[in-house]
Coordinates of C-alpha atoms and ligand atoms in Angstrom, one line a residue:
X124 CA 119.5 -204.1 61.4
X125 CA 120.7 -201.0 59.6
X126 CA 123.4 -202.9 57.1
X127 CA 125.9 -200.2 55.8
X128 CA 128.2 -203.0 53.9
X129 CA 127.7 -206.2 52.7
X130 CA 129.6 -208.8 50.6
X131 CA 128.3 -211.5 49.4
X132 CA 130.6 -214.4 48.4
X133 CA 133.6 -212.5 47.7
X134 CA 136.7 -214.5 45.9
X135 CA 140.3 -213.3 44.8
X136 CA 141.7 -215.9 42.7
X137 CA 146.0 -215.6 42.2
X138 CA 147.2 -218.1 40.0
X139 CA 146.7 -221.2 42.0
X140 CA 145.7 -219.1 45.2
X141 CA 142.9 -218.7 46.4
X142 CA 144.0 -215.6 48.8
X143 CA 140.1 -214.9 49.6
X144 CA 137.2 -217.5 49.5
X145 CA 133.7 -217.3 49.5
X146 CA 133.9 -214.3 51.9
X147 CA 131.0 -212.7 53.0
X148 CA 130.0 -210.2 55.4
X149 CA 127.1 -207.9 56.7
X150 CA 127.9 -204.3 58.8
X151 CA 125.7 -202.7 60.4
X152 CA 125.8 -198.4 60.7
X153 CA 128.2 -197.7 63.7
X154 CA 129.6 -200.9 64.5
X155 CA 133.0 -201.6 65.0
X156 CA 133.8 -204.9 63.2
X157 CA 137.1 -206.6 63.3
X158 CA 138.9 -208.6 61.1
X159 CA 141.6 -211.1 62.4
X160 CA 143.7 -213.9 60.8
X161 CA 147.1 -215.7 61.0
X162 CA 149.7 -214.3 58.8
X163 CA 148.4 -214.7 54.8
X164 CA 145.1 -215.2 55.8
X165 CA 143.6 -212.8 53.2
X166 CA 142.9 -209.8 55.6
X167 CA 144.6 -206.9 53.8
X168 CA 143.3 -209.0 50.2
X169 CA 139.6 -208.3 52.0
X170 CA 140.0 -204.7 52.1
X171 CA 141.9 -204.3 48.7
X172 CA 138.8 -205.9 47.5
X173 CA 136.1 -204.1 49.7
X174 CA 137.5 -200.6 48.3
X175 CA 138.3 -202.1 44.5
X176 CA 142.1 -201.3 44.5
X177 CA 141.7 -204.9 43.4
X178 CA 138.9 -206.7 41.2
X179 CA 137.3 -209.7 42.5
X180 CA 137.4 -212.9 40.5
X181 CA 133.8 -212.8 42.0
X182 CA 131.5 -211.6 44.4
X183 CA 129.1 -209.1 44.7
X184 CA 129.6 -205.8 47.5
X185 CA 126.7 -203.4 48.2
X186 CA 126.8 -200.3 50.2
X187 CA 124.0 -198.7 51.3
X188 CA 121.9 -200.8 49.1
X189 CA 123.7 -200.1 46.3
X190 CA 125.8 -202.7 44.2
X191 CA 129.1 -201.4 44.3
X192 CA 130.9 -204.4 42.8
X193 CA 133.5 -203.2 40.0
X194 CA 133.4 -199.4 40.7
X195 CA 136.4 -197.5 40.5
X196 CA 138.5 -196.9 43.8
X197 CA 138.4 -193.4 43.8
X198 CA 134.6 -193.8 43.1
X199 CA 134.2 -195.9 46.1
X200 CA 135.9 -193.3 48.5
X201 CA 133.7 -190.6 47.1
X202 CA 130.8 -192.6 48.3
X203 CA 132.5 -193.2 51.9
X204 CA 134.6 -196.2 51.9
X205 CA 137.8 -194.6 52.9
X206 CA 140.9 -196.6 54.4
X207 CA 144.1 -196.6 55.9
X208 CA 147.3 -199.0 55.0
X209 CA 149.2 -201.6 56.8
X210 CA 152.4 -200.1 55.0
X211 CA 151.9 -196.3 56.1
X212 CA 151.8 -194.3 52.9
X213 CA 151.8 -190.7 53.6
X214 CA 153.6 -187.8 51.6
X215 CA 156.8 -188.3 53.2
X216 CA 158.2 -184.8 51.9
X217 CA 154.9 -182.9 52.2
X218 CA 154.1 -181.6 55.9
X219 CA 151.5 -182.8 58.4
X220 CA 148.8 -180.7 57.3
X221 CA 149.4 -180.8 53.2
X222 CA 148.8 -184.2 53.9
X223 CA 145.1 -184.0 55.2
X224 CA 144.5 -181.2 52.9
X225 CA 145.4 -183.4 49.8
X226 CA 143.1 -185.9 51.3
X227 CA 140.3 -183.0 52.0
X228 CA 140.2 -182.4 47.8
X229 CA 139.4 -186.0 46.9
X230 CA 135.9 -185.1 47.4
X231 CA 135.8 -182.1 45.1
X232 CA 138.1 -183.3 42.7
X233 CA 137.3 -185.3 39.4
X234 CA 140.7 -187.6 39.8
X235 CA 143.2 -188.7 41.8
X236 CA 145.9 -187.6 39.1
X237 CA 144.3 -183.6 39.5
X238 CA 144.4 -184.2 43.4
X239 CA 148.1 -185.1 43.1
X240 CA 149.0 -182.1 40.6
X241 CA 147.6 -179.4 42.9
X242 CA 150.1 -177.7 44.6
X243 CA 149.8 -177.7 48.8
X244 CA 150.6 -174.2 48.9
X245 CA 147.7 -173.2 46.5
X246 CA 145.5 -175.6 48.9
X247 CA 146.2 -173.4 51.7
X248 CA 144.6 -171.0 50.6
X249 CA 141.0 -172.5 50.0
X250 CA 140.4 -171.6 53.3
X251 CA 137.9 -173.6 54.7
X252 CA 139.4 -177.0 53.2
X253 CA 142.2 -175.5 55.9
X254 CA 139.9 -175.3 59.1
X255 CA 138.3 -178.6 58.4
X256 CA 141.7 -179.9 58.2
X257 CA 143.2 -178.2 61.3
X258 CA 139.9 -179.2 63.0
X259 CA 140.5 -182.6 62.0
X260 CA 144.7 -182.6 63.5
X261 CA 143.2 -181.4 66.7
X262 CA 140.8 -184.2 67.0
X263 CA 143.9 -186.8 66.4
X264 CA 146.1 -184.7 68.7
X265 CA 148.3 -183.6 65.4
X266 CA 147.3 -180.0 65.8
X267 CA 151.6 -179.3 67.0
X268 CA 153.0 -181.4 64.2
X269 CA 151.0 -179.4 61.7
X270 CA 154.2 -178.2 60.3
X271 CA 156.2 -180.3 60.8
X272 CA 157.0 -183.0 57.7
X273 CA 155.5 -186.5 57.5
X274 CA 158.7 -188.3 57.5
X275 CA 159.9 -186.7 60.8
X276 CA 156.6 -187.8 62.9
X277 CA 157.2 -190.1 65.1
X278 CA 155.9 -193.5 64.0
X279 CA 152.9 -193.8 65.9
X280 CA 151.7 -190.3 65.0
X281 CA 152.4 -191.3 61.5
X282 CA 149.8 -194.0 61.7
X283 CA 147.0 -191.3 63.3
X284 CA 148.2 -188.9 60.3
X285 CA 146.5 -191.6 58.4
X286 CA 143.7 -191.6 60.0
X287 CA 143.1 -187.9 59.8
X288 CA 144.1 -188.6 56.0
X289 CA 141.3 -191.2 55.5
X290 CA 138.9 -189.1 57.6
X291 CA 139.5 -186.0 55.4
X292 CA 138.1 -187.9 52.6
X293 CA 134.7 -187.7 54.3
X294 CA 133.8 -191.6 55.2
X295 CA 131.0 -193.4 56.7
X296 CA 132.5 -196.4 56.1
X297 CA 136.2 -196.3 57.7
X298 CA 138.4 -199.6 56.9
X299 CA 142.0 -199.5 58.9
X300 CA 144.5 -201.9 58.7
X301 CA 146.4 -202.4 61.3
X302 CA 146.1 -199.3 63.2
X303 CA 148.1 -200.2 66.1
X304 CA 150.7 -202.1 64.2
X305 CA 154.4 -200.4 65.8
X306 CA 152.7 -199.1 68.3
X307 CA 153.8 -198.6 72.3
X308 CA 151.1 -200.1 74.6
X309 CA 150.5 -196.7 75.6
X310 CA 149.7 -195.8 72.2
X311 CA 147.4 -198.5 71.3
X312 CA 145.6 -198.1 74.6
X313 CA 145.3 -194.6 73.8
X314 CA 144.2 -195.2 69.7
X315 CA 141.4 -197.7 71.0
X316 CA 139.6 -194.9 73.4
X317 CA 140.2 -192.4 69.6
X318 CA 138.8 -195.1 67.3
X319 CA 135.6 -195.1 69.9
X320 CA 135.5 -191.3 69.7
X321 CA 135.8 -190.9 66.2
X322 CA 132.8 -193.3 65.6
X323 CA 130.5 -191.4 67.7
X324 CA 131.6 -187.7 66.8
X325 CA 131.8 -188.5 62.9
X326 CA 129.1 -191.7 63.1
X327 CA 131.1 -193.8 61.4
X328 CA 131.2 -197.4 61.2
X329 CA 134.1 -199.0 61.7
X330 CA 135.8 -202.2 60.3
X331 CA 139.6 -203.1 61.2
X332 CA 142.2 -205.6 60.6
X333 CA 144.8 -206.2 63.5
X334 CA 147.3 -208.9 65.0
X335 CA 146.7 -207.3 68.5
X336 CA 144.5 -209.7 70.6
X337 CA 143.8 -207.3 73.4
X338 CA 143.2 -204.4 71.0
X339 CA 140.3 -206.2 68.9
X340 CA 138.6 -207.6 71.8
X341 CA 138.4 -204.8 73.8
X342 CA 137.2 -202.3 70.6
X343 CA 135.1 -205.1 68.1
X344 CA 132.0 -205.8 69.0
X345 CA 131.9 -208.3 66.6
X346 CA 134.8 -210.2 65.5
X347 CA 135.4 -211.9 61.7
X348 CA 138.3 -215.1 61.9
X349 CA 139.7 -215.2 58.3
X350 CA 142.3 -218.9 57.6
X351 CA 143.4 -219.3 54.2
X352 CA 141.1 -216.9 52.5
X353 CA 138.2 -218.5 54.3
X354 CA 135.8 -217.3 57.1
X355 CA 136.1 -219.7 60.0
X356 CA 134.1 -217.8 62.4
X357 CA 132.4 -214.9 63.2
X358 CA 131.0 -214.0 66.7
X359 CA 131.9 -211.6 69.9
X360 CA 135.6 -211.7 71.6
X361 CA 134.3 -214.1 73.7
X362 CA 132.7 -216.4 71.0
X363 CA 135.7 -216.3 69.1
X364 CA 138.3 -216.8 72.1
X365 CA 136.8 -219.7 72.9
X366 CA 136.2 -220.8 69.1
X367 CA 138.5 -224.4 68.8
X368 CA 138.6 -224.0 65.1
X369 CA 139.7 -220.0 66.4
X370 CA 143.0 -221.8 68.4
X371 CA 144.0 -224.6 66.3
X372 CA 144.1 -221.9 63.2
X373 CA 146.7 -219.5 65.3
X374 CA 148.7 -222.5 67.1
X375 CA 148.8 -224.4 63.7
X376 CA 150.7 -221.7 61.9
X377 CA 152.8 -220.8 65.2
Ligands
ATP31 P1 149.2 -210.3 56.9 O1 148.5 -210.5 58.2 O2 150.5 -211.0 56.9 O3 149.2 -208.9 56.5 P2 146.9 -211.0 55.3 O4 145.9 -211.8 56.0 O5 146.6 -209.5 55.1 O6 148.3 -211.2 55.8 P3 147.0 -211.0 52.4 O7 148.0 -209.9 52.3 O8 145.6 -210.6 52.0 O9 147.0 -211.6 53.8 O10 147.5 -212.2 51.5 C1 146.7 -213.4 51.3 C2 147.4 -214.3 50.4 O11 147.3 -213.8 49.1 C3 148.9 -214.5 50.7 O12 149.2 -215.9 50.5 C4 149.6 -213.6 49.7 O13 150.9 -214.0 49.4 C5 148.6 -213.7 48.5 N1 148.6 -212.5 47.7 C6 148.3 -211.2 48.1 N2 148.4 -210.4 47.1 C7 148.8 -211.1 46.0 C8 149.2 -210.8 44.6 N3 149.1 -209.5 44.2 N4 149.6 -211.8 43.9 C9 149.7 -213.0 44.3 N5 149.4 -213.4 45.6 C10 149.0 -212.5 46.4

């Protein structure tokens, strides 16, 4: 087994909360791993940890071998742990394309702060930062919005603009959450048959958090159940369907 990700005991300690306990996990190079959970479970907590936009109160996280545990965010998206957010958090103001270019800097860039400063206009012109990007907008099917400003998209194009946002950053790790939250049927149908494509044109792997049953087991091949902060099981759709700890979890918080 090829791991790309582990954790290893992972906590997040609020005040009195525990929001994630003892987590652990092991993901191999081009799987597609899901993450599911009542409401509060610790999901989103999981990733804010897996990509340090928080610290863990313990734990240890390697990629590729490498202890990554305590590294700046920015560091960790360098080395290929990019993500997407529940809360969609694009430039609103700042059209289609400026948006993936931005993203397309973080690779060159010392900092964050210097990728924020430069100007999208002056980023048009570094040309091929500009074909990767439009490459990029045709693969999500973005390639007529280019133009046309974030905040105007329609919502479920604003959740593939993140995508090509998070892909822009150059991952081989690629953590979405929620990627079909607001999302038509047609849509998610549609984003599940992408998130397959993606994997195999940019060889990512894949790990995602989502409320939408059908969605996960159809796309994960292997499927994490998170309750209170804690891991309750961990096995294939079916596994996990079947999984009575799996049912009394969801129809206890119903
Ligand atoms: P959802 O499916 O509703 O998005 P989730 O599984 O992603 O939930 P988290 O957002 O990770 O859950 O939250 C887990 C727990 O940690 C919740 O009880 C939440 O209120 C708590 N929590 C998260 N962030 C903080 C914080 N910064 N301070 C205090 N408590 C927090």
């Amino acid at each position: 087994m090829d791991v790309l990700l582990e954790a290893i005991e992972l906590t997040k300690q609020y005040k009195g909360l525990k929001a994630v306990a003892g987590y652990s996990v092991k993901i191999s190079r081009g799987e597609i791993r899901g993450l599911i959970g009542p409401n509060g479970a610790g999901k989103t907590t999981t990733f804010n940890l897996l990509t340090s936009m928080v610290k863990s109160t313990s734990g240890n996280i390697y990629f590729e071998g490498k202890k990554i545990t305590g590294v700046r965010a920015d560091q960790i998206a360098r080395l290929g742990i990019c993500r997407t957010f529940q809360n969609i958090r694009l430039f609103k103001n700042l059209t289609v394309l400026e948006n993936v270019l931005i993203a397309a800097q973080i690779k060159k860039k010392y900092n964050f702060m210097s990728v924020l400063l430069s100007s999208p206009s002056f980023l048009r012109e570094e040309k091929h930062l500009v074909d990767r990007s439009l490459e990029l907008l045709e693969t999500m099917g973005l390639i007529n919005a280019k133009d046309i400003k974030a905040r105007n998209l329609p919502y479920g194009q604003q959740r593939k603009l993140e995508i090509a946002r998070a892909l822009a950053v150059g991952p081989k790790l690629l953590l979405l959450d929620e990627p079909a939250a607001g999302m038509n049927p047609s849509e998610s149908t549609e984003l599940m048959g992408l998130i397959r494509y993606l994997r195999d044109k940019f060889k990512l792997t894949i790990f995602l958090i989502e409320h939408d049953m059908k969605f996960v087991m159809n796309l994960c091949e292997k499927i994490q159940v998170l309750n209170y902060g804690t891991l309750i099981a961990e096995g294939s759709a079916a596994e996990i369907q079947n999984n009575p700890d799996v049912i009394s979890a969801y129809l206890g918080r119903a």
